[in-house]
N, C-alpha and C. Protein backbone atom coordinates (compact mmCIF):
# COMPACT_ATOMS: atom_id res chain seq x y z
N ASP A 1 0.83 -1.22 0.00
CA ASP A 1 0.00 0.00 0.00
C ASP A 1 0.86 1.26 0.00
N THR A 2 1.98 1.20 0.72
CA THR A 2 2.89 2.35 0.75
C THR A 2 3.47 2.63 -0.62
N VAL A 3 3.98 1.57 -1.25
CA VAL A 3 4.57 1.72 -2.59
C VAL A 3 3.51 2.22 -3.56
N LEU A 4 2.30 1.66 -3.46
CA LEU A 4 1.21 2.07 -4.35
C LEU A 4 0.86 3.54 -4.16
N SER A 5 0.82 3.99 -2.91
CA SER A 5 0.47 5.39 -2.65
C SER A 5 1.54 6.33 -3.20
N VAL A 6 2.81 5.97 -3.04
CA VAL A 6 3.90 6.82 -3.54
C VAL A 6 3.90 6.85 -5.07
N VAL A 7 3.76 5.68 -5.70
CA VAL A 7 3.76 5.61 -7.17
C VAL A 7 2.55 6.37 -7.73
N THR A 8 1.40 6.22 -7.09
CA THR A 8 0.20 6.95 -7.54
C THR A 8 0.41 8.46 -7.44
N ALA A 9 1.00 8.90 -6.33
CA ALA A 9 1.29 10.33 -6.17
C ALA A 9 2.23 10.82 -7.27
N LEU A 10 3.28 10.06 -7.56
CA LEU A 10 4.22 10.46 -8.60
C LEU A 10 3.56 10.49 -9.98
N PHE A 11 2.66 9.53 -10.23
CA PHE A 11 1.95 9.48 -11.52
C PHE A 11 1.10 10.73 -11.72
N PHE A 12 0.32 11.08 -10.72
CA PHE A 12 -0.54 12.26 -10.85
C PHE A 12 0.26 13.56 -10.89
N ILE A 13 1.43 13.55 -10.25
CA ILE A 13 2.31 14.71 -10.34
C ILE A 13 2.80 14.90 -11.78
N VAL A 14 3.17 13.78 -12.44
CA VAL A 14 3.60 13.86 -13.84
C VAL A 14 2.47 14.43 -14.71
N ILE A 15 1.25 13.93 -14.51
CA ILE A 15 0.11 14.40 -15.30
C ILE A 15 -0.11 15.90 -15.09
N TYR A 16 -0.08 16.31 -13.82
CA TYR A 16 -0.31 17.73 -13.51
C TYR A 16 0.77 18.62 -14.11
N LEU A 17 2.03 18.24 -13.92
CA LEU A 17 3.13 19.07 -14.42
C LEU A 17 3.19 19.07 -15.94
N TRP A 18 2.83 17.95 -16.56
CA TRP A 18 2.76 17.90 -18.03
C TRP A 18 1.72 18.89 -18.53
N PHE A 19 0.58 18.94 -17.84
CA PHE A 19 -0.48 19.87 -18.22
C PHE A 19 -0.09 21.31 -17.91
N ARG A 20 0.54 21.54 -16.76
CA ARG A 20 0.83 22.89 -16.27
C ARG A 20 2.08 23.48 -16.93
N PHE A 21 3.10 22.64 -17.15
CA PHE A 21 4.35 23.11 -17.75
C PHE A 21 4.54 22.38 -19.08
N GLU A 22 5.56 21.50 -19.13
CA GLU A 22 5.84 20.68 -20.31
C GLU A 22 6.27 19.31 -19.81
N LEU A 23 6.35 18.36 -20.75
CA LEU A 23 6.71 17.00 -20.36
C LEU A 23 8.11 16.94 -19.76
N ARG A 24 9.05 17.73 -20.29
CA ARG A 24 10.43 17.68 -19.78
C ARG A 24 10.48 18.11 -18.32
N PHE A 25 9.68 19.12 -17.94
CA PHE A 25 9.63 19.56 -16.55
C PHE A 25 9.00 18.49 -15.66
N ALA A 26 7.95 17.84 -16.18
CA ALA A 26 7.27 16.79 -15.41
C ALA A 26 8.21 15.62 -15.13
N VAL A 27 8.93 15.17 -16.15
CA VAL A 27 9.85 14.05 -15.99
C VAL A 27 10.99 14.42 -15.04
N ALA A 28 11.53 15.62 -15.19
CA ALA A 28 12.62 16.07 -14.32
C ALA A 28 12.17 16.15 -12.86
N ALA A 29 10.96 16.64 -12.63
CA ALA A 29 10.44 16.75 -11.26
C ALA A 29 10.28 15.38 -10.63
N VAL A 30 9.78 14.42 -11.39
CA VAL A 30 9.57 13.07 -10.85
C VAL A 30 10.91 12.37 -10.60
N ILE A 31 11.90 12.62 -11.45
CA ILE A 31 13.24 12.08 -11.20
C ILE A 31 13.77 12.61 -9.87
N ALA A 32 13.60 13.92 -9.64
CA ALA A 32 14.06 14.52 -8.38
C ALA A 32 13.28 13.97 -7.19
N LEU A 33 11.97 13.79 -7.34
CA LEU A 33 11.15 13.26 -6.24
C LEU A 33 11.51 11.81 -5.92
N ALA A 34 11.71 11.01 -6.97
CA ALA A 34 12.11 9.62 -6.75
C ALA A 34 13.47 9.57 -6.04
N HIS A 35 14.36 10.47 -6.42
CA HIS A 35 15.66 10.59 -5.75
C HIS A 35 15.48 10.89 -4.26
N ASP A 36 14.56 11.82 -3.95
CA ASP A 36 14.32 12.19 -2.54
C ASP A 36 13.78 11.01 -1.73
N VAL A 37 12.80 10.31 -2.31
CA VAL A 37 12.18 9.18 -1.60
C VAL A 37 13.20 8.08 -1.37
N LEU A 38 13.95 7.72 -2.41
CA LEU A 38 14.94 6.64 -2.27
C LEU A 38 16.04 7.01 -1.28
N PHE A 39 16.46 8.27 -1.31
CA PHE A 39 17.49 8.72 -0.38
C PHE A 39 16.99 8.65 1.06
N THR A 40 15.74 9.07 1.28
CA THR A 40 15.16 9.03 2.63
C THR A 40 15.04 7.60 3.14
N LEU A 41 14.55 6.71 2.28
CA LEU A 41 14.44 5.30 2.68
C LEU A 41 15.82 4.69 2.93
N GLY A 42 16.80 5.08 2.10
CA GLY A 42 18.17 4.61 2.32
C GLY A 42 18.75 5.10 3.64
N ALA A 43 18.43 6.36 3.98
CA ALA A 43 18.88 6.91 5.27
C ALA A 43 18.27 6.13 6.43
N PHE A 44 17.00 5.73 6.28
CA PHE A 44 16.35 4.92 7.31
C PHE A 44 16.99 3.56 7.44
N ALA A 45 17.32 2.96 6.31
CA ALA A 45 17.96 1.64 6.34
C ALA A 45 19.32 1.72 7.04
N ILE A 46 20.10 2.76 6.71
CA ILE A 46 21.42 2.91 7.33
C ILE A 46 21.30 3.22 8.82
N ALA A 47 20.38 4.15 9.16
CA ALA A 47 20.19 4.51 10.57
C ALA A 47 19.68 3.32 11.37
N GLY A 48 18.82 2.50 10.74
CA GLY A 48 18.33 1.30 11.43
C GLY A 48 19.42 0.29 11.71
N GLN A 49 20.37 0.17 10.77
CA GLN A 49 21.48 -0.77 10.95
C GLN A 49 22.48 -0.26 11.99
N ILE A 50 22.78 1.02 11.94
CA ILE A 50 23.82 1.58 12.81
C ILE A 50 23.27 1.88 14.21
N LEU A 51 22.16 2.63 14.25
CA LEU A 51 21.63 3.09 15.53
C LEU A 51 20.56 2.17 16.11
N GLY A 52 19.82 1.52 15.21
CA GLY A 52 18.73 0.66 15.67
C GLY A 52 17.50 1.47 16.04
N GLY A 53 16.34 0.86 15.92
CA GLY A 53 15.11 1.50 16.35
C GLY A 53 14.36 2.25 15.27
N TYR A 54 15.01 2.54 14.13
CA TYR A 54 14.33 3.25 13.05
C TYR A 54 13.61 2.25 12.15
N GLN A 55 12.29 2.41 12.02
CA GLN A 55 11.49 1.49 11.23
C GLN A 55 10.57 2.26 10.29
N ILE A 56 10.22 1.60 9.18
CA ILE A 56 9.26 2.19 8.25
C ILE A 56 7.86 1.94 8.80
N SER A 57 7.26 2.98 9.38
CA SER A 57 5.93 2.88 9.98
C SER A 57 4.97 3.79 9.20
N LEU A 58 3.71 3.83 9.65
CA LEU A 58 2.74 4.72 9.01
C LEU A 58 3.17 6.18 9.10
N ALA A 59 3.80 6.54 10.22
CA ALA A 59 4.29 7.91 10.37
C ALA A 59 5.36 8.22 9.33
N VAL A 60 6.21 7.25 9.04
CA VAL A 60 7.26 7.45 8.04
C VAL A 60 6.65 7.56 6.64
N VAL A 61 5.61 6.75 6.38
CA VAL A 61 4.92 6.85 5.09
C VAL A 61 4.32 8.25 4.93
N ALA A 62 3.71 8.76 5.99
CA ALA A 62 3.17 10.13 5.95
C ALA A 62 4.29 11.14 5.71
N ALA A 63 5.45 10.91 6.34
CA ALA A 63 6.59 11.81 6.15
C ALA A 63 7.08 11.77 4.71
N VAL A 64 7.12 10.58 4.11
CA VAL A 64 7.58 10.45 2.73
C VAL A 64 6.64 11.21 1.79
N LEU A 65 5.33 11.07 1.99
CA LEU A 65 4.38 11.80 1.15
C LEU A 65 4.48 13.31 1.38
N THR A 66 4.76 13.70 2.62
CA THR A 66 4.99 15.12 2.92
C THR A 66 6.23 15.63 2.20
N ILE A 67 7.28 14.81 2.20
CA ILE A 67 8.53 15.17 1.51
C ILE A 67 8.27 15.36 0.01
N ILE A 68 7.47 14.47 -0.58
CA ILE A 68 7.14 14.60 -2.00
C ILE A 68 6.48 15.95 -2.26
N GLY A 69 5.50 16.31 -1.42
CA GLY A 69 4.82 17.59 -1.60
C GLY A 69 5.75 18.77 -1.39
N TYR A 70 6.58 18.69 -0.36
CA TYR A 70 7.48 19.80 -0.05
C TYR A 70 8.52 19.99 -1.14
N SER A 71 9.13 18.91 -1.55
CA SER A 71 10.16 18.98 -2.59
C SER A 71 9.57 19.43 -3.92
N LEU A 72 8.36 18.96 -4.20
CA LEU A 72 7.70 19.37 -5.44
C LEU A 72 7.44 20.86 -5.45
N ASN A 73 7.05 21.42 -4.32
CA ASN A 73 6.82 22.86 -4.22
C ASN A 73 8.10 23.63 -4.57
N ASP A 74 9.22 23.22 -3.99
CA ASP A 74 10.50 23.85 -4.30
C ASP A 74 10.83 23.76 -5.79
N THR A 75 10.63 22.56 -6.34
CA THR A 75 10.96 22.32 -7.74
C THR A 75 10.09 23.17 -8.67
N ILE A 76 8.81 23.29 -8.35
CA ILE A 76 7.90 24.08 -9.18
C ILE A 76 8.28 25.55 -9.15
N VAL A 77 8.70 26.05 -7.99
CA VAL A 77 9.15 27.45 -7.91
C VAL A 77 10.33 27.68 -8.86
N VAL A 78 11.29 26.75 -8.85
CA VAL A 78 12.45 26.87 -9.73
C VAL A 78 12.02 26.78 -11.19
N PHE A 79 11.17 25.80 -11.53
CA PHE A 79 10.75 25.61 -12.91
C PHE A 79 9.93 26.79 -13.42
N ASP A 80 9.11 27.37 -12.56
CA ASP A 80 8.32 28.53 -12.97
C ASP A 80 9.24 29.69 -13.34
N ARG A 81 10.29 29.86 -12.56
CA ARG A 81 11.26 30.92 -12.87
C ARG A 81 12.01 30.61 -14.16
N VAL A 82 12.35 29.33 -14.37
CA VAL A 82 13.03 28.93 -15.61
C VAL A 82 12.15 29.25 -16.81
N ARG A 83 10.88 28.92 -16.70
CA ARG A 83 9.95 29.17 -17.81
C ARG A 83 9.83 30.66 -18.10
N GLU A 84 9.73 31.48 -17.06
CA GLU A 84 9.66 32.94 -17.24
C GLU A 84 10.94 33.47 -17.89
N ASP A 85 12.09 32.97 -17.42
CA ASP A 85 13.36 33.46 -17.95
C ASP A 85 13.59 33.00 -19.39
N LEU A 86 13.07 31.82 -19.74
CA LEU A 86 13.18 31.36 -21.12
C LEU A 86 12.44 32.31 -22.06
N ARG A 87 11.28 32.79 -21.61
CA ARG A 87 10.56 33.78 -22.42
C ARG A 87 11.29 35.12 -22.43
N LEU A 88 11.81 35.52 -21.26
CA LEU A 88 12.44 36.82 -21.11
C LEU A 88 13.72 36.94 -21.95
N TYR A 89 14.53 35.86 -21.96
CA TYR A 89 15.83 35.92 -22.64
C TYR A 89 15.80 35.30 -24.04
N ARG A 90 14.62 35.00 -24.54
CA ARG A 90 14.51 34.41 -25.88
C ARG A 90 15.02 35.39 -26.93
N GLY A 91 15.84 34.90 -27.82
CA GLY A 91 16.35 35.75 -28.89
C GLY A 91 17.52 36.62 -28.51
N ARG A 92 18.08 36.42 -27.31
CA ARG A 92 19.22 37.25 -26.89
C ARG A 92 20.55 36.52 -27.04
N GLY A 93 20.52 35.36 -27.67
CA GLY A 93 21.76 34.63 -27.92
C GLY A 93 22.29 33.86 -26.74
N MET A 94 21.44 33.64 -25.71
CA MET A 94 21.89 32.90 -24.52
C MET A 94 21.56 31.42 -24.69
N SER A 95 22.47 30.59 -24.19
CA SER A 95 22.23 29.14 -24.25
C SER A 95 21.25 28.73 -23.17
N TYR A 96 20.72 27.52 -23.31
CA TYR A 96 19.76 27.00 -22.34
C TYR A 96 20.40 26.88 -20.96
N ALA A 97 21.66 26.46 -20.92
CA ALA A 97 22.38 26.33 -19.65
C ALA A 97 22.54 27.68 -18.96
N GLU A 98 22.78 28.72 -19.73
CA GLU A 98 22.93 30.06 -19.14
C GLU A 98 21.62 30.56 -18.54
N VAL A 99 20.52 30.31 -19.23
CA VAL A 99 19.21 30.72 -18.71
C VAL A 99 18.88 29.94 -17.44
N LEU A 100 19.18 28.64 -17.44
CA LEU A 100 18.97 27.83 -16.23
C LEU A 100 19.79 28.37 -15.06
N ASN A 101 21.02 28.73 -15.33
CA ASN A 101 21.89 29.25 -14.29
C ASN A 101 21.35 30.55 -13.70
N ILE A 102 20.87 31.43 -14.56
CA ILE A 102 20.28 32.69 -14.09
C ILE A 102 19.05 32.41 -13.23
N SER A 103 18.20 31.50 -13.67
CA SER A 103 16.97 31.18 -12.93
C SER A 103 17.29 30.60 -11.56
N LEU A 104 18.27 29.70 -11.51
CA LEU A 104 18.66 29.11 -10.23
C LEU A 104 19.23 30.15 -9.28
N ASN A 105 20.02 31.07 -9.80
CA ASN A 105 20.56 32.14 -8.96
C ASN A 105 19.46 33.05 -8.41
N HIS A 106 18.42 33.28 -9.22
CA HIS A 106 17.31 34.12 -8.77
C HIS A 106 16.51 33.46 -7.65
N THR A 107 16.38 32.14 -7.69
CA THR A 107 15.53 31.43 -6.71
C THR A 107 16.33 30.81 -5.57
N LEU A 108 17.65 30.89 -5.63
CA LEU A 108 18.49 30.18 -4.65
C LEU A 108 18.26 30.66 -3.23
N SER A 109 18.27 31.97 -3.02
CA SER A 109 18.12 32.48 -1.65
C SER A 109 16.76 32.13 -1.08
N ARG A 110 15.72 32.23 -1.90
CA ARG A 110 14.37 31.87 -1.43
C ARG A 110 14.30 30.39 -1.05
N THR A 111 14.86 29.53 -1.88
CA THR A 111 14.83 28.09 -1.62
C THR A 111 15.58 27.74 -0.34
N VAL A 112 16.78 28.28 -0.19
CA VAL A 112 17.60 27.96 0.98
C VAL A 112 16.97 28.49 2.27
N LEU A 113 16.48 29.73 2.25
CA LEU A 113 15.88 30.31 3.45
C LEU A 113 14.61 29.57 3.87
N THR A 114 13.77 29.23 2.90
CA THR A 114 12.54 28.47 3.22
C THR A 114 12.88 27.12 3.81
N SER A 115 13.84 26.43 3.21
CA SER A 115 14.21 25.10 3.68
C SER A 115 14.84 25.16 5.07
N LEU A 116 15.69 26.16 5.31
CA LEU A 116 16.31 26.28 6.63
C LEU A 116 15.27 26.55 7.71
N THR A 117 14.29 27.39 7.41
CA THR A 117 13.22 27.67 8.38
C THR A 117 12.47 26.40 8.74
N THR A 118 12.12 25.62 7.71
CA THR A 118 11.42 24.35 7.95
C THR A 118 12.31 23.38 8.71
N LEU A 119 13.57 23.36 8.35
CA LEU A 119 14.51 22.43 8.97
C LEU A 119 14.69 22.71 10.47
N PHE A 120 14.73 23.97 10.84
CA PHE A 120 14.85 24.31 12.26
C PHE A 120 13.69 23.74 13.07
N VAL A 121 12.47 23.88 12.53
CA VAL A 121 11.28 23.37 13.23
C VAL A 121 11.34 21.85 13.34
N VAL A 122 11.73 21.18 12.27
CA VAL A 122 11.76 19.71 12.27
C VAL A 122 12.84 19.19 13.22
N ILE A 123 13.97 19.88 13.29
CA ILE A 123 15.04 19.48 14.23
C ILE A 123 14.56 19.60 15.68
N ILE A 124 13.82 20.68 15.98
CA ILE A 124 13.24 20.84 17.32
C ILE A 124 12.28 19.70 17.63
N LEU A 125 11.46 19.33 16.63
CA LEU A 125 10.55 18.18 16.81
C LEU A 125 11.33 16.90 17.09
N PHE A 126 12.42 16.71 16.36
CA PHE A 126 13.23 15.50 16.52
C PHE A 126 13.85 15.44 17.92
N ILE A 127 14.32 16.59 18.42
CA ILE A 127 14.99 16.61 19.73
C ILE A 127 14.00 16.51 20.88
N PHE A 128 12.91 17.27 20.80
CA PHE A 128 11.99 17.38 21.93
C PHE A 128 10.65 16.67 21.73
N GLY A 129 10.44 16.09 20.56
CA GLY A 129 9.13 15.50 20.27
C GLY A 129 8.86 14.16 20.90
N GLY A 130 9.89 13.49 21.37
CA GLY A 130 9.70 12.19 22.00
C GLY A 130 9.76 11.04 21.01
N GLU A 131 9.61 9.83 21.53
CA GLU A 131 9.76 8.61 20.73
C GLU A 131 8.67 8.49 19.67
N VAL A 132 7.47 8.98 19.98
CA VAL A 132 6.34 8.78 19.06
C VAL A 132 6.60 9.47 17.71
N ILE A 133 7.17 10.64 17.76
CA ILE A 133 7.32 11.45 16.55
C ILE A 133 8.75 11.43 16.02
N ARG A 134 9.63 10.66 16.63
CA ARG A 134 11.04 10.68 16.26
C ARG A 134 11.26 10.22 14.83
N ASP A 135 10.66 9.09 14.43
CA ASP A 135 10.85 8.59 13.07
C ASP A 135 10.32 9.56 12.03
N PHE A 136 9.16 10.15 12.31
CA PHE A 136 8.57 11.13 11.40
C PHE A 136 9.49 12.33 11.23
N ALA A 137 10.00 12.84 12.35
CA ALA A 137 10.88 14.01 12.30
C ALA A 137 12.20 13.68 11.61
N PHE A 138 12.74 12.49 11.85
CA PHE A 138 13.99 12.09 11.20
C PHE A 138 13.81 12.02 9.68
N ALA A 139 12.69 11.45 9.24
CA ALA A 139 12.41 11.37 7.81
C ALA A 139 12.30 12.76 7.20
N LEU A 140 11.66 13.67 7.91
CA LEU A 140 11.53 15.04 7.39
C LEU A 140 12.86 15.78 7.35
N ILE A 141 13.71 15.54 8.35
CA ILE A 141 15.04 16.18 8.33
C ILE A 141 15.80 15.77 7.08
N VAL A 142 15.82 14.46 6.84
CA VAL A 142 16.52 13.96 5.65
C VAL A 142 15.84 14.47 4.38
N GLY A 143 14.51 14.36 4.35
CA GLY A 143 13.76 14.72 3.14
C GLY A 143 13.84 16.18 2.78
N VAL A 144 13.73 17.06 3.76
CA VAL A 144 13.80 18.51 3.48
C VAL A 144 15.20 18.88 2.99
N SER A 145 16.22 18.32 3.62
CA SER A 145 17.60 18.61 3.20
C SER A 145 17.85 18.13 1.77
N ILE A 146 17.47 16.89 1.50
CA ILE A 146 17.69 16.32 0.18
C ILE A 146 16.77 16.97 -0.85
N GLY A 147 15.54 17.33 -0.44
CA GLY A 147 14.61 17.97 -1.37
C GLY A 147 15.12 19.31 -1.85
N THR A 148 15.74 20.06 -0.96
CA THR A 148 16.34 21.34 -1.34
C THR A 148 17.49 21.12 -2.32
N TYR A 149 18.32 20.15 -2.02
CA TYR A 149 19.45 19.80 -2.90
C TYR A 149 18.95 19.36 -4.27
N SER A 150 17.93 18.48 -4.29
CA SER A 150 17.49 17.91 -5.56
C SER A 150 16.78 18.93 -6.45
N SER A 151 16.10 19.91 -5.85
CA SER A 151 15.44 20.94 -6.65
C SER A 151 16.45 21.71 -7.49
N ILE A 152 17.65 21.87 -6.96
CA ILE A 152 18.68 22.66 -7.64
C ILE A 152 19.60 21.77 -8.48
N PHE A 153 20.07 20.67 -7.88
CA PHE A 153 21.13 19.87 -8.50
C PHE A 153 20.68 18.59 -9.18
N VAL A 154 19.39 18.26 -9.10
CA VAL A 154 18.89 17.07 -9.80
C VAL A 154 17.83 17.45 -10.83
N ALA A 155 16.81 18.21 -10.40
CA ALA A 155 15.70 18.54 -11.31
C ALA A 155 16.16 19.42 -12.48
N SER A 156 16.91 20.47 -12.18
CA SER A 156 17.34 21.40 -13.24
C SER A 156 18.30 20.74 -14.24
N PRO A 157 19.32 20.00 -13.78
CA PRO A 157 20.14 19.28 -14.77
C PRO A 157 19.35 18.27 -15.59
N ALA A 158 18.31 17.65 -14.98
CA ALA A 158 17.48 16.70 -15.74
C ALA A 158 16.74 17.41 -16.87
N VAL A 159 16.24 18.62 -16.60
CA VAL A 159 15.60 19.42 -17.66
C VAL A 159 16.62 19.77 -18.74
N TYR A 160 17.82 20.12 -18.32
CA TYR A 160 18.86 20.50 -19.28
C TYR A 160 19.22 19.32 -20.19
N PHE A 161 19.42 18.14 -19.58
CA PHE A 161 19.80 16.97 -20.40
C PHE A 161 18.65 16.55 -21.30
N TRP A 162 17.41 16.68 -20.83
CA TRP A 162 16.26 16.38 -21.69
C TRP A 162 16.29 17.31 -22.91
N SER A 163 16.52 18.60 -22.67
CA SER A 163 16.56 19.56 -23.77
C SER A 163 17.70 19.27 -24.74
N GLN A 164 18.83 18.80 -24.20
CA GLN A 164 19.99 18.51 -25.05
C GLN A 164 19.76 17.28 -25.93
N TYR A 165 19.14 16.25 -25.37
CA TYR A 165 19.05 14.97 -26.08
C TYR A 165 17.73 14.75 -26.80
N PHE A 166 16.63 15.33 -26.30
CA PHE A 166 15.33 15.08 -26.93
C PHE A 166 14.81 16.27 -27.71
N ASP A 167 15.19 17.49 -27.32
CA ASP A 167 14.74 18.69 -28.02
C ASP A 167 15.86 19.32 -28.82
N ARG A 168 16.89 18.53 -29.17
CA ARG A 168 18.07 19.10 -29.82
C ARG A 168 17.71 19.71 -31.17
N GLY A 169 16.94 18.97 -31.97
CA GLY A 169 16.55 19.49 -33.29
C GLY A 169 15.74 20.75 -33.18
N LYS A 170 14.82 20.78 -32.22
CA LYS A 170 13.98 21.96 -32.01
C LYS A 170 14.84 23.16 -31.59
N ALA A 171 15.79 22.91 -30.65
CA ALA A 171 16.65 23.99 -30.17
C ALA A 171 17.52 24.53 -31.30
N VAL A 172 18.05 23.62 -32.15
CA VAL A 172 18.89 24.04 -33.27
C VAL A 172 18.07 24.86 -34.25
N GLN A 173 16.82 24.40 -34.50
CA GLN A 173 15.95 25.11 -35.42
C GLN A 173 15.66 26.53 -34.93
N GLU A 174 15.34 26.64 -33.61
CA GLU A 174 15.07 27.96 -33.03
C GLU A 174 16.31 28.85 -33.13
N SER A 175 17.50 28.25 -32.88
CA SER A 175 18.75 29.01 -32.96
C SER A 175 18.98 29.50 -34.39
N ASP A 176 18.72 28.63 -35.39
CA ASP A 176 18.90 29.02 -36.78
C ASP A 176 17.91 30.11 -37.17
N ASP A 177 16.66 29.97 -36.68
CA ASP A 177 15.65 30.98 -36.98
C ASP A 177 16.07 32.33 -36.42
N ARG A 178 16.61 32.34 -35.19
CA ARG A 178 17.05 33.59 -34.58
C ARG A 178 18.18 34.22 -35.39
N ARG A 179 19.12 33.36 -35.81
CA ARG A 179 20.25 33.90 -36.59
C ARG A 179 19.77 34.46 -37.92
N GLY A 180 18.90 33.67 -38.58
CA GLY A 180 18.41 34.11 -39.88
C GLY A 180 17.49 35.31 -39.77
N GLY A 181 16.64 35.30 -38.74
CA GLY A 181 15.64 36.35 -38.59
C GLY A 181 16.24 37.64 -38.09
N ARG A 182 17.20 37.57 -37.17
CA ARG A 182 17.74 38.80 -36.58
C ARG A 182 19.11 39.12 -37.14
N GLY A 183 20.08 38.21 -36.85
CA GLY A 183 21.45 38.48 -37.27
C GLY A 183 21.57 38.55 -38.78
N GLY A 184 20.88 37.57 -39.49
CA GLY A 184 20.95 37.54 -40.94
C GLY A 184 20.37 38.78 -41.56
N GLY A 185 19.22 39.23 -41.00
CA GLY A 185 18.56 40.43 -41.51
C GLY A 185 19.45 41.65 -41.37
N LYS A 186 20.12 41.77 -40.21
CA LYS A 186 21.01 42.90 -39.97
C LYS A 186 22.16 42.89 -40.98
N LYS A 187 22.75 41.70 -41.21
CA LYS A 187 23.87 41.61 -42.13
C LYS A 187 23.45 42.03 -43.54
N LYS A 188 22.24 41.58 -43.93
CA LYS A 188 21.77 41.93 -45.27
C LYS A 188 21.55 43.43 -45.38
N ARG A 189 20.93 44.02 -44.33
CA ARG A 189 20.69 45.46 -44.36
C ARG A 189 22.01 46.23 -44.39
N ASN A 190 22.99 45.79 -43.57
CA ASN A 190 24.29 46.48 -43.55
C ASN A 190 25.00 46.37 -44.90
N ARG A 191 24.89 45.18 -45.52
CA ARG A 191 25.53 44.99 -46.80
C ARG A 191 24.89 45.88 -47.87
N LYS A 192 23.53 45.98 -47.79
CA LYS A 192 22.81 46.80 -48.75
C LYS A 192 23.18 48.28 -48.58
N GLN A 193 23.28 48.74 -47.30
CA GLN A 193 23.64 50.13 -47.04
C GLN A 193 25.05 50.43 -47.53
N THR A 194 25.98 49.44 -47.38
CA THR A 194 27.35 49.63 -47.84
C THR A 194 27.41 49.75 -49.35
N GLU A 195 26.63 48.89 -50.04
CA GLU A 195 26.60 48.94 -51.50
C GLU A 195 26.06 50.29 -51.97
N GLU A 196 25.01 50.79 -51.26
CA GLU A 196 24.43 52.08 -51.67
C GLU A 196 25.44 53.21 -51.43
């Protein structure tokens, strides 16, 4: 039931992001979310072996689903900025990687500050919340930390590689159109003015 709930959540996230953004953003977001879930479960397995007492319970399942929602929120904020910047810098001769870099720099402080604020609260829960909430808080500590990392260093590179390998022809065509439409037109006009 846990696996089914997580997979179902990821499936509907893909559908929503495909409708709201594009398929490349949806796939990149799900790659980042799957990374977060697997990392959190791996942290539980390691902590259970080393420290003992950490188990996958209903509270941990709730924490994993919470992590999916939290990480997705961060990722969508980044992707929304990427989409805006792609429109803003279109036709200015900037590469896709440069636009991604600008977008990440614009959203970096917001992402880090939001995550740190959440992390402080979860750490307090882990320290003072008692045995009942310890597993839940531990999962959130790992998930929030990794979710912040994955929004920047997993989701965005996944979008970039998708654009490089699956949208390469489209990107080249747009680049050629820009050169022909803008740069080519200028060269022709300059040549004509020189001849005159």
